[in-house]
PDB file of C-alpha atoms in Angstrom:
ATOM      1  CA  MET F   1      -1.970  19.255 -27.224  1.00 93.00           C
ATOM      2  CA  ARG F   2      -5.506  20.076 -28.288  1.00 95.00           C
ATOM      3  CA  LEU F   3      -8.277  19.733 -25.756  1.00 96.00           C
ATOM      4  CA  LYS F   4     -10.276  17.341 -27.926  1.00 95.00           C
ATOM      5  CA  ASP F   5      -7.355  14.885 -27.970  1.00 95.00           C
ATOM      6  CA  LEU F   6      -7.039  15.038 -24.192  1.00 95.00           C
ATOM      7  CA  ILE F   7     -10.682  14.552 -23.247  1.00 94.00           C
ATOM      8  CA  SER F   8     -11.613  11.763 -25.669  1.00 91.00           C
ATOM      9  CA  LEU F   9     -11.390   9.168 -22.866  1.00 88.00           C
ATOM     10  CA  LEU F  10     -13.558  11.109 -20.412  1.00 94.00           C
ATOM     11  CA  GLU F  11     -17.188  10.357 -19.703  1.00 92.00           C
ATOM     12  CA  MET F  12     -18.459  13.926 -19.793  1.00 94.00           C
ATOM     13  CA  LYS F  13     -21.684  15.107 -18.203  1.00 93.00           C
ATOM     14  CA  GLY F  14     -21.488  18.487 -19.883  1.00 92.00           C
ATOM     15  CA  PHE F  15     -19.307  20.581 -22.176  1.00 92.00           C
ATOM     16  CA  LYS F  16     -19.177  24.244 -23.148  1.00 90.00           C
ATOM     17  CA  GLY F  17     -16.572  26.067 -25.222  1.00 91.00           C
ATOM     18  CA  ASP F  18     -13.904  25.472 -27.846  1.00 91.00           C
ATOM     19  CA  ILE F  19     -12.840  21.837 -28.130  1.00 93.00           C
ATOM     20  CA  GLU F  20      -9.906  22.786 -30.377  1.00 94.00           C
ATOM     21  CA  VAL F  21      -8.158  24.983 -27.800  1.00 94.00           C
ATOM     22  CA  GLU F  22      -4.475  24.230 -27.167  1.00 95.00           C
ATOM     23  CA  ILE F  23      -3.623  22.957 -23.679  1.00 97.00           C
ATOM     24  CA  LYS F  24      -0.119  23.827 -22.502  1.00 97.00           C
ATOM     25  CA  ASP F  25      -0.156  22.031 -19.160  1.00 97.00           C
ATOM     26  CA  ILE F  26      -2.408  20.561 -16.468  1.00 98.00           C
ATOM     27  CA  ALA F  27      -2.870  21.773 -12.899  1.00 98.00           C
ATOM     28  CA  TYR F  28      -5.017  20.734  -9.949  1.00 97.00           C
ATOM     29  CA  ASP F  29      -3.567  23.452  -7.693  1.00 96.00           C
ATOM     30  CA  SER F  30      -4.828  26.877  -8.750  1.00 95.00           C
ATOM     31  CA  ARG F  31      -1.540  28.427  -7.583  1.00 96.00           C
ATOM     32  CA  LYS F  32       0.225  26.571 -10.403  1.00 97.00           C
ATOM     33  CA  VAL F  33      -2.201  27.602 -13.161  1.00 97.00           C
ATOM     34  CA  LYS F  34      -0.659  29.517 -16.063  1.00 96.00           C
ATOM     35  CA  GLU F  35      -1.941  30.912 -19.331  1.00 95.00           C
ATOM     36  CA  GLY F  36      -3.226  27.938 -21.343  1.00 95.00           C
ATOM     37  CA  SER F  37      -3.535  25.510 -18.419  1.00 97.00           C
ATOM     38  CA  LEU F  38      -6.234  22.907 -17.999  1.00 97.00           C
ATOM     39  CA  PHE F  39      -7.390  23.241 -14.383  1.00 97.00           C
ATOM     40  CA  ILE F  40      -8.984  20.236 -12.684  1.00 97.00           C
ATOM     41  CA  ALA F  41     -11.091  21.030  -9.619  1.00 96.00           C
ATOM     42  CA  MET F  42     -10.938  18.175  -7.103  1.00 95.00           C
ATOM     43  CA  ARG F  43     -12.532  17.767  -3.707  1.00 90.00           C
ATOM     44  CA  GLY F  44      -9.936  17.262  -0.978  1.00 83.00           C
ATOM     45  CA  TYR F  45     -10.163  16.491   2.730  1.00 78.00           C
ATOM     46  CA  ILE F  46      -9.248  20.033   3.738  1.00 84.00           C
ATOM     47  CA  THR F  47     -10.127  22.199   0.735  1.00 88.00           C
ATOM     48  CA  ASP F  48     -12.374  21.886  -2.304  1.00 93.00           C
ATOM     49  CA  GLY F  49     -10.789  22.740  -5.643  1.00 92.00           C
ATOM     50  CA  HIS F  50     -14.146  23.988  -6.919  1.00 93.00           C
ATOM     51  CA  GLU F  51     -13.680  27.016  -4.694  1.00 93.00           C
ATOM     52  CA  TYR F  52     -10.613  28.022  -6.718  1.00 94.00           C
ATOM     53  CA  ILE F  53     -12.099  27.881 -10.213  1.00 93.00           C
ATOM     54  CA  LYS F  54     -12.364  31.680 -10.334  1.00 91.00           C
ATOM     55  CA  ASP F  55      -8.698  31.985  -9.354  1.00 94.00           C
ATOM     56  CA  ALA F  56      -7.759  29.591 -12.160  1.00 94.00           C
ATOM     57  CA  LEU F  57      -9.777  31.622 -14.659  1.00 92.00           C
ATOM     58  CA  ARG F  58      -8.116  34.849 -13.576  1.00 92.00           C
ATOM     59  CA  LYS F  59      -4.711  33.253 -14.165  1.00 94.00           C
ATOM     60  CA  GLY F  60      -5.611  32.333 -17.736  1.00 93.00           C
ATOM     61  CA  ALA F  61      -6.850  28.737 -17.558  1.00 95.00           C
ATOM     62  CA  ALA F  62      -7.863  27.614 -21.039  1.00 95.00           C
ATOM     63  CA  ALA F  63     -10.232  24.936 -19.753  1.00 95.00           C
ATOM     64  CA  ILE F  64     -11.824  23.777 -16.525  1.00 95.00           C
ATOM     65  CA  VAL F  65     -12.723  20.223 -15.509  1.00 96.00           C
ATOM     66  CA  SER F  66     -15.060  19.993 -12.521  1.00 95.00           C
ATOM     67  CA  GLU F  67     -17.871  17.996 -10.980  1.00 95.00           C
ATOM     68  CA  GLU F  68     -20.152  21.017 -10.927  1.00 85.00           C
ATOM     69  CA  TYR F  69     -21.331  23.025 -13.911  1.00 67.00           C
ATOM     70  CA  GLU F  70     -22.400  26.602 -13.233  1.00 63.00           C
ATOM     71  CA  PRO F  71     -23.776  28.145 -16.443  1.00 51.00           C
ATOM     72  CA  SER F  72     -24.002  31.622 -14.903  1.00 55.00           C
ATOM     73  CA  GLU F  73     -20.357  31.561 -13.855  1.00 53.00           C
ATOM     74  CA  ALA F  74     -19.293  30.152 -17.213  1.00 49.00           C
ATOM     75  CA  ASN F  75     -21.308  32.695 -19.193  1.00 48.00           C
ATOM     76  CA  ASN F  76     -20.193  35.697 -17.188  1.00 47.00           C
ATOM     77  CA  ARG F  77     -16.515  34.976 -17.605  1.00 53.00           C
ATOM     78  CA  GLU F  78     -14.342  34.637 -20.658  1.00 60.00           C
ATOM     79  CA  ILE F  79     -13.520  30.982 -20.404  1.00 65.00           C
ATOM     80  CA  THR F  80     -12.585  28.786 -23.309  1.00 79.00           C
ATOM     81  CA  ALA F  81     -14.007  25.461 -22.213  1.00 93.00           C
ATOM     82  CA  PHE F  82     -15.887  24.055 -19.228  1.00 93.00           C
ATOM     83  CA  ILE F  83     -16.085  20.261 -18.856  1.00 95.00           C
ATOM     84  CA  THR F  84     -18.224  18.507 -16.261  1.00 95.00           C
ATOM     85  CA  VAL F  85     -17.437  14.977 -15.070  1.00 96.00           C
ATOM     86  CA  SER F  86     -18.760  12.762 -12.292  1.00 95.00           C
ATOM     87  CA  ASP F  87     -15.298  12.100 -10.790  1.00 96.00           C
ATOM     88  CA  SER F  88     -12.562  14.742 -11.047  1.00 97.00           C
ATOM     89  CA  ARG F  89      -9.917  12.480  -9.536  1.00 96.00           C
ATOM     90  CA  ARG F  90     -10.415   9.829 -12.181  1.00 97.00           C
ATOM     91  CA  ALA F  91     -10.411  12.554 -14.813  1.00 98.00           C
ATOM     92  CA  LEU F  92      -7.072  13.876 -13.510  1.00 98.00           C
ATOM     93  CA  ALA F  93      -5.487  10.421 -13.821  1.00 98.00           C
ATOM     94  CA  LEU F  94      -6.782   9.808 -17.354  1.00 98.00           C
ATOM     95  CA  LEU F  95      -5.889  13.301 -18.554  1.00 98.00           C
ATOM     96  CA  SER F  96      -2.390  13.135 -17.035  1.00 98.00           C
ATOM     97  CA  ASP F  97      -1.733   9.773 -18.648  1.00 98.00           C
ATOM     98  CA  ARG F  98      -2.830  11.077 -22.054  1.00 97.00           C
ATOM     99  CA  PHE F  99      -0.976  14.402 -21.692  1.00 98.00           C
ATOM    100  CA  TYR F 100       2.330  12.612 -21.014  1.00 98.00           C
ATOM    101  CA  GLY F 101       1.864  10.117 -23.834  1.00 97.00           C
ATOM    102  CA  HIS F 102       0.827   7.031 -21.824  1.00 97.00           C
ATOM    103  CA  PRO F 103       4.360   6.198 -20.597  1.00 97.00           C
ATOM    104  CA  SER F 104       3.289   2.915 -18.976  1.00 97.00           C
ATOM    105  CA  GLY F 105       2.524   1.619 -22.477  1.00 95.00           C
ATOM    106  CA  THR F 106       6.283   1.653 -23.122  1.00 96.00           C
ATOM    107  CA  LEU F 107       7.806   1.223 -19.663  1.00 97.00           C
ATOM    108  CA  ARG F 108       7.519  -2.128 -17.929  1.00 98.00           C
ATOM    109  CA  LEU F 109       5.756  -1.238 -14.673  1.00 98.00           C
ATOM    110  CA  ILE F 110       6.123  -3.326 -11.526  1.00 98.00           C
ATOM    111  CA  GLY F 111       3.650  -2.385  -8.787  1.00 98.00           C
ATOM    112  CA  ILE F 112       3.883  -3.477  -5.152  1.00 98.00           C
ATOM    113  CA  THR F 113       1.070  -3.214  -2.618  1.00 96.00           C
ATOM    114  CA  GLY F 114       0.522  -4.500   0.908  1.00 94.00           C
ATOM    115  CA  THR F 115       0.706  -3.164   4.448  1.00 92.00           C
ATOM    116  CA  ASN F 116       4.342  -4.030   5.148  1.00 94.00           C
ATOM    117  CA  GLY F 117       7.362  -4.776   3.002  1.00 95.00           C
ATOM    118  CA  LYS F 118       6.643  -2.562  -0.019  1.00 95.00           C
ATOM    119  CA  THR F 119       9.800  -0.478   0.313  1.00 96.00           C
ATOM    120  CA  THR F 120      12.099  -3.434   0.969  1.00 97.00           C
ATOM    121  CA  THR F 121      10.602  -5.346  -1.945  1.00 97.00           C
ATOM    122  CA  SER F 122      10.903  -2.372  -4.279  1.00 97.00           C
ATOM    123  CA  TYR F 123      14.617  -1.962  -3.546  1.00 97.00           C
ATOM    124  CA  LEU F 124      15.257  -5.697  -3.909  1.00 98.00           C
ATOM    125  CA  ILE F 125      13.606  -5.648  -7.333  1.00 98.00           C
ATOM    126  CA  ARG F 126      15.487  -2.525  -8.377  1.00 96.00           C
ATOM    127  CA  SER F 127      18.768  -4.124  -7.277  1.00 96.00           C
ATOM    128  CA  ILE F 128      18.032  -7.276  -9.291  1.00 97.00           C
ATOM    129  CA  LEU F 129      17.212  -5.265 -12.411  1.00 97.00           C
ATOM    130  CA  ASP F 130      20.260  -3.060 -11.909  1.00 95.00           C
ATOM    131  CA  SER F 131      22.465  -6.154 -11.618  1.00 97.00           C
ATOM    132  CA  ALA F 132      20.956  -7.364 -14.886  1.00 97.00           C
ATOM    133  CA  GLN F 133      22.109  -4.038 -16.398  1.00 96.00           C
ATOM    134  CA  LYS F 134      18.584  -2.772 -16.941  1.00 96.00           C
ATOM    135  CA  LYS F 135      17.748   0.912 -16.604  1.00 96.00           C
ATOM    136  CA  VAL F 136      15.136   1.260 -13.879  1.00 96.00           C
ATOM    137  CA  GLY F 137      13.326   4.055 -12.070  1.00 97.00           C
ATOM    138  CA  LEU F 138      11.607   3.846  -8.696  1.00 97.00           C
ATOM    139  CA  LEU F 139       8.805   5.704  -6.940  1.00 97.00           C
ATOM    140  CA  GLY F 140       8.258   4.927  -3.279  1.00 96.00           C
ATOM    141  CA  THR F 141       8.167   5.953   0.345  1.00 95.00           C
ATOM    142  CA  ILE F 142      11.826   6.966   0.712  1.00 95.00           C
ATOM    143  CA  ASN F 143      12.488   8.760  -2.563  1.00 95.00           C
ATOM    144  CA  TYR F 144      11.824   8.973  -6.287  1.00 97.00           C
ATOM    145  CA  ILE F 145      14.676   7.737  -8.490  1.00 95.00           C
ATOM    146  CA  ILE F 146      14.001   9.261 -11.901  1.00 94.00           C
ATOM    147  CA  LYS F 147      16.930   9.258 -14.347  1.00 82.00           C
ATOM    148  CA  ASN F 148      20.680   9.797 -14.669  1.00 76.00           C
ATOM    149  CA  GLY F 149      21.181   9.870 -10.920  1.00 74.00           C
ATOM    150  CA  LEU F 150      18.293  12.278 -10.301  1.00 86.00           C
ATOM    151  CA  ILE F 151      16.821  11.417  -6.899  1.00 91.00           C
ATOM    152  CA  LEU F 152      13.967  13.445  -5.421  1.00 93.00           C
ATOM    153  CA  PRO F 153      12.553  13.317  -1.869  1.00 93.00           C
ATOM    154  CA  ALA F 154       9.213  11.505  -1.776  1.00 94.00           C
ATOM    155  CA  SER F 155       6.153  13.623  -1.043  1.00 90.00           C
ATOM    156  CA  HIS F 156       3.875  10.560  -0.933  1.00 93.00           C
ATOM    157  CA  THR F 157       4.443   6.823  -1.207  1.00 93.00           C
ATOM    158  CA  THR F 158       2.638   7.062  -4.556  1.00 96.00           C
ATOM    159  CA  PRO F 159       2.607  10.546  -6.130  1.00 96.00           C
ATOM    160  CA  GLU F 160      -0.583  12.268  -7.281  1.00 97.00           C
ATOM    161  CA  ALA F 161      -1.543  11.209 -10.819  1.00 97.00           C
ATOM    162  CA  LEU F 162      -0.176  14.320 -12.546  1.00 98.00           C
ATOM    163  CA  GLU F 163       3.247  14.036 -10.924  1.00 97.00           C
ATOM    164  CA  LEU F 164       3.255  10.243 -11.282  1.00 98.00           C
ATOM    165  CA  GLN F 165       2.770  10.361 -15.045  1.00 98.00           C
ATOM    166  CA  GLY F 166       5.297  13.174 -15.348  1.00 97.00           C
ATOM    167  CA  TYR F 167       7.922  11.123 -13.508  1.00 97.00           C
ATOM    168  CA  LEU F 168       7.202   8.058 -15.655  1.00 98.00           C
ATOM    169  CA  ALA F 169       7.591  10.191 -18.784  1.00 97.00           C
ATOM    170  CA  GLU F 170      10.943  11.489 -17.476  1.00 96.00           C
ATOM    171  CA  MET F 171      12.097   7.929 -16.796  1.00 97.00           C
ATOM    172  CA  MET F 172      11.140   6.902 -20.319  1.00 96.00           C
ATOM    173  CA  ALA F 173      12.897   9.940 -21.815  1.00 95.00           C
ATOM    174  CA  GLY F 174      16.002   8.997 -19.834  1.00 94.00           C
ATOM    175  CA  GLY F 175      16.064   5.523 -21.361  1.00 95.00           C
ATOM    176  CA  ALA F 176      14.534   3.545 -18.497  1.00 96.00           C
ATOM    177  CA  GLU F 177      13.069   0.160 -19.377  1.00 97.00           C
ATOM    178  CA  TYR F 178      11.445  -0.540 -16.005  1.00 97.00           C
ATOM    179  CA  ALA F 179       9.702   1.443 -13.283  1.00 98.00           C
ATOM    180  CA  VAL F 180       9.143   0.003  -9.804  1.00 98.00           C
ATOM    181  CA  LEU F 181       6.253   1.583  -7.903  1.00 98.00           C
ATOM    182  CA  GLU F 182       5.113   1.270  -4.326  1.00 97.00           C
ATOM    183  CA  VAL F 183       1.329   1.522  -4.690  1.00 96.00           C
ATOM    184  CA  SER F 184      -0.405   2.556  -1.478  1.00 93.00           C
ATOM    185  CA  SER F 185      -4.015   1.803  -0.619  1.00 91.00           C
ATOM    186  CA  HIS F 186      -4.625   5.562  -0.418  1.00 91.00           C
ATOM    187  CA  SER F 187      -3.415   6.029  -3.986  1.00 94.00           C
ATOM    188  CA  LEU F 188      -5.610   3.194  -5.212  1.00 93.00           C
ATOM    189  CA  THR F 189      -8.685   4.612  -3.487  1.00 91.00           C
ATOM    190  CA  LEU F 190      -7.874   8.108  -4.765  1.00 93.00           C
ATOM    191  CA  GLN F 191      -7.332   6.702  -8.292  1.00 94.00           C
ATOM    192  CA  ARG F 192      -3.810   8.035  -8.735  1.00 96.00           C
ATOM    193  CA  VAL F 193      -2.677   5.030 -10.793  1.00 97.00           C
ATOM    194  CA  VAL F 194      -5.729   4.881 -13.081  1.00 97.00           C
ATOM    195  CA  GLY F 195      -4.458   4.696 -16.659  1.00 96.00           C
ATOM    196  CA  CYS F 196      -1.284   2.804 -15.737  1.00 97.00           C
ATOM    197  CA  GLU F 197      -0.562  -0.604 -17.261  1.00 97.00           C
ATOM    198  CA  PHE F 198       1.391  -2.916 -14.960  1.00 98.00           C
ATOM    199  CA  GLU F 199       3.394  -5.857 -16.252  1.00 98.00           C
ATOM    200  CA  VAL F 200       3.879  -7.297 -12.763  1.00 98.00           C
ATOM    201  CA  VAL F 201       1.922  -6.643  -9.568  1.00 98.00           C
ATOM    202  CA  LEU F 202       2.845  -7.945  -6.111  1.00 98.00           C
ATOM    203  CA  PHE F 203       0.935  -8.340  -2.867  1.00 97.00           C
ATOM    204  CA  THR F 204       2.969  -8.639   0.334  1.00 97.00           C
ATOM    205  CA  ASN F 205       0.492  -8.862   3.250  1.00 95.00           C
ATOM    206  CA  LEU F 206      -2.415  -7.187   4.977  1.00 93.00           C
ATOM    207  CA  SER F 207      -2.568  -6.137   8.617  1.00 88.00           C
ATOM    208  CA  GLN F 208      -4.624  -3.636  10.576  1.00 74.00           C
ATOM    209  CA  GLU F 209      -3.547  -0.165   9.501  1.00 66.00           C
ATOM    210  CA  HIS F 210      -4.948   2.985   7.870  1.00 56.00           C
ATOM    211  CA  LEU F 211      -8.420   2.288   9.263  1.00 63.00           C
ATOM    212  CA  ASP F 212      -8.818   6.016   9.885  1.00 66.00           C
ATOM    213  CA  PHE F 213      -8.966   6.251   6.087  1.00 69.00           C
ATOM    214  CA  HIS F 214     -10.531   2.958   4.990  1.00 58.00           C
ATOM    215  CA  LYS F 215     -12.865   2.463   7.986  1.00 73.00           C
ATOM    216  CA  THR F 216     -13.016  -1.343   7.666  1.00 87.00           C
ATOM    217  CA  MET F 217     -10.561  -4.120   6.837  1.00 83.00           C
ATOM    218  CA  GLU F 218     -12.877  -5.146   3.991  1.00 87.00           C
ATOM    219  CA  ASP F 219     -12.536  -1.697   2.413  1.00 88.00           C
ATOM    220  CA  TYR F 220      -8.777  -1.782   2.967  1.00 87.00           C
ATOM    221  CA  PHE F 221      -8.493  -5.193   1.282  1.00 90.00           C
ATOM    222  CA  ARG F 222     -10.709  -4.060  -1.600  1.00 89.00           C
ATOM    223  CA  ALA F 223      -8.426  -1.083  -2.199  1.00 89.00           C
ATOM    224  CA  LYS F 224      -5.342  -3.314  -2.384  1.00 91.00           C
ATOM    225  CA  LYS F 225      -7.107  -5.733  -4.700  1.00 93.00           C
ATOM    226  CA  GLY F 226      -7.768  -2.849  -7.113  1.00 94.00           C
ATOM    227  CA  LEU F 227      -4.125  -2.877  -8.234  1.00 95.00           C
ATOM    228  CA  PHE F 228      -4.659  -6.268  -9.879  1.00 95.00           C
ATOM    229  CA  ASN F 229      -7.306  -4.740 -12.145  1.00 95.00           C
ATOM    230  CA  LEU F 230      -4.507  -2.684 -13.734  1.00 96.00           C
ATOM    231  CA  LEU F 231      -2.456  -5.720 -14.743  1.00 96.00           C
ATOM    232  CA  ARG F 232      -2.011  -5.780 -18.516  1.00 95.00           C
ATOM    233  CA  PRO F 233      -3.057  -8.897 -20.493  1.00 94.00           C
ATOM    234  CA  GLY F 234      -0.380 -11.556 -20.076  1.00 94.00           C
ATOM    235  CA  GLY F 235       1.009  -9.849 -16.981  1.00 96.00           C
ATOM    236  CA  VAL F 236       2.111 -11.620 -13.817  1.00 97.00           C
ATOM    237  CA  ALA F 237       0.620 -11.472 -10.307  1.00 97.00           C
ATOM    238  CA  VAL F 238       2.935 -12.376  -7.401  1.00 97.00           C
ATOM    239  CA  ILE F 239       1.045 -13.022  -4.163  1.00 97.00           C
ATOM    240  CA  ASN F 240       2.197 -14.037  -0.695  1.00 97.00           C
ATOM    241  CA  ILE F 241      -0.308 -16.801   0.097  1.00 97.00           C
ATOM    242  CA  ASP F 242       1.220 -17.375   3.550  1.00 97.00           C
ATOM    243  CA  ASP F 243      -0.782 -14.276   4.429  1.00 96.00           C
ATOM    244  CA  PRO F 244      -4.520 -15.024   4.872  1.00 95.00           C
ATOM    245  CA  ALA F 245      -5.528 -11.986   2.799  1.00 95.00           C
ATOM    246  CA  GLY F 246      -3.063 -13.051   0.087  1.00 95.00           C
ATOM    247  CA  LYS F 247      -4.537 -16.521   0.010  1.00 96.00           C
ATOM    248  CA  SER F 248      -8.021 -15.007  -0.326  1.00 94.00           C
ATOM    249  CA  LEU F 249      -6.817 -12.655  -3.057  1.00 95.00           C
ATOM    250  CA  ALA F 250      -5.219 -15.488  -5.047  1.00 95.00           C
ATOM    251  CA  GLY F 251      -8.460 -17.408  -4.873  1.00 94.00           C
ATOM    252  CA  GLU F 252     -10.468 -14.475  -6.192  1.00 90.00           C
ATOM    253  CA  LEU F 253      -8.265 -13.666  -9.193  1.00 88.00           C
TER     254      LEU F 253
END
């Protein structure tokens, strides 16, 4: 896929290089960069991907997406393209979705969020769809059910955007009609599901948890609410209004 077709959705702050270059794959871990890769430098909680841009270049990255543009570094090295954005995480999600052909435009995505009950709900829904003889994949806390009996151990409740879109593309290629996703508040805050279109979204409940990450219950609630912004036109929201946060959410939508 050509770089210009990948980056058309990005709000770029700067660009340098050949927009026609062919991109063979995407990586956000410099250890996985190969000749022709698009490397996306993201800031993490332990390491900063911007520190590994030089490693990515040495391994043959065809393009770099980052939040910092260093003309001296770009000019002194043989790089093909250097793209600057304000948010690398959002860029990763949008680029991954485009690279894998926007699988959620074909699959019928069902997303579940809430503090408790996501896993149980996801397996209930999968069982119902399976009983209706529908082909369905699942991504959640216990494992990732992809296609033709392929089951992978879960690394996160909701995978990083690149892996998420890759799994959805595999499901689609395997003939799946539906994909059931547990969508964590972390993944919503870190924008892993940006670019996804959900046909159904569910809210189970909200209780005090993950405040080491979200700091306040208001922030935690706001993160959960973000899933409903990804509901496609005509989609369905299912909300537990016995829960006070659910009742508030239903009133705000």
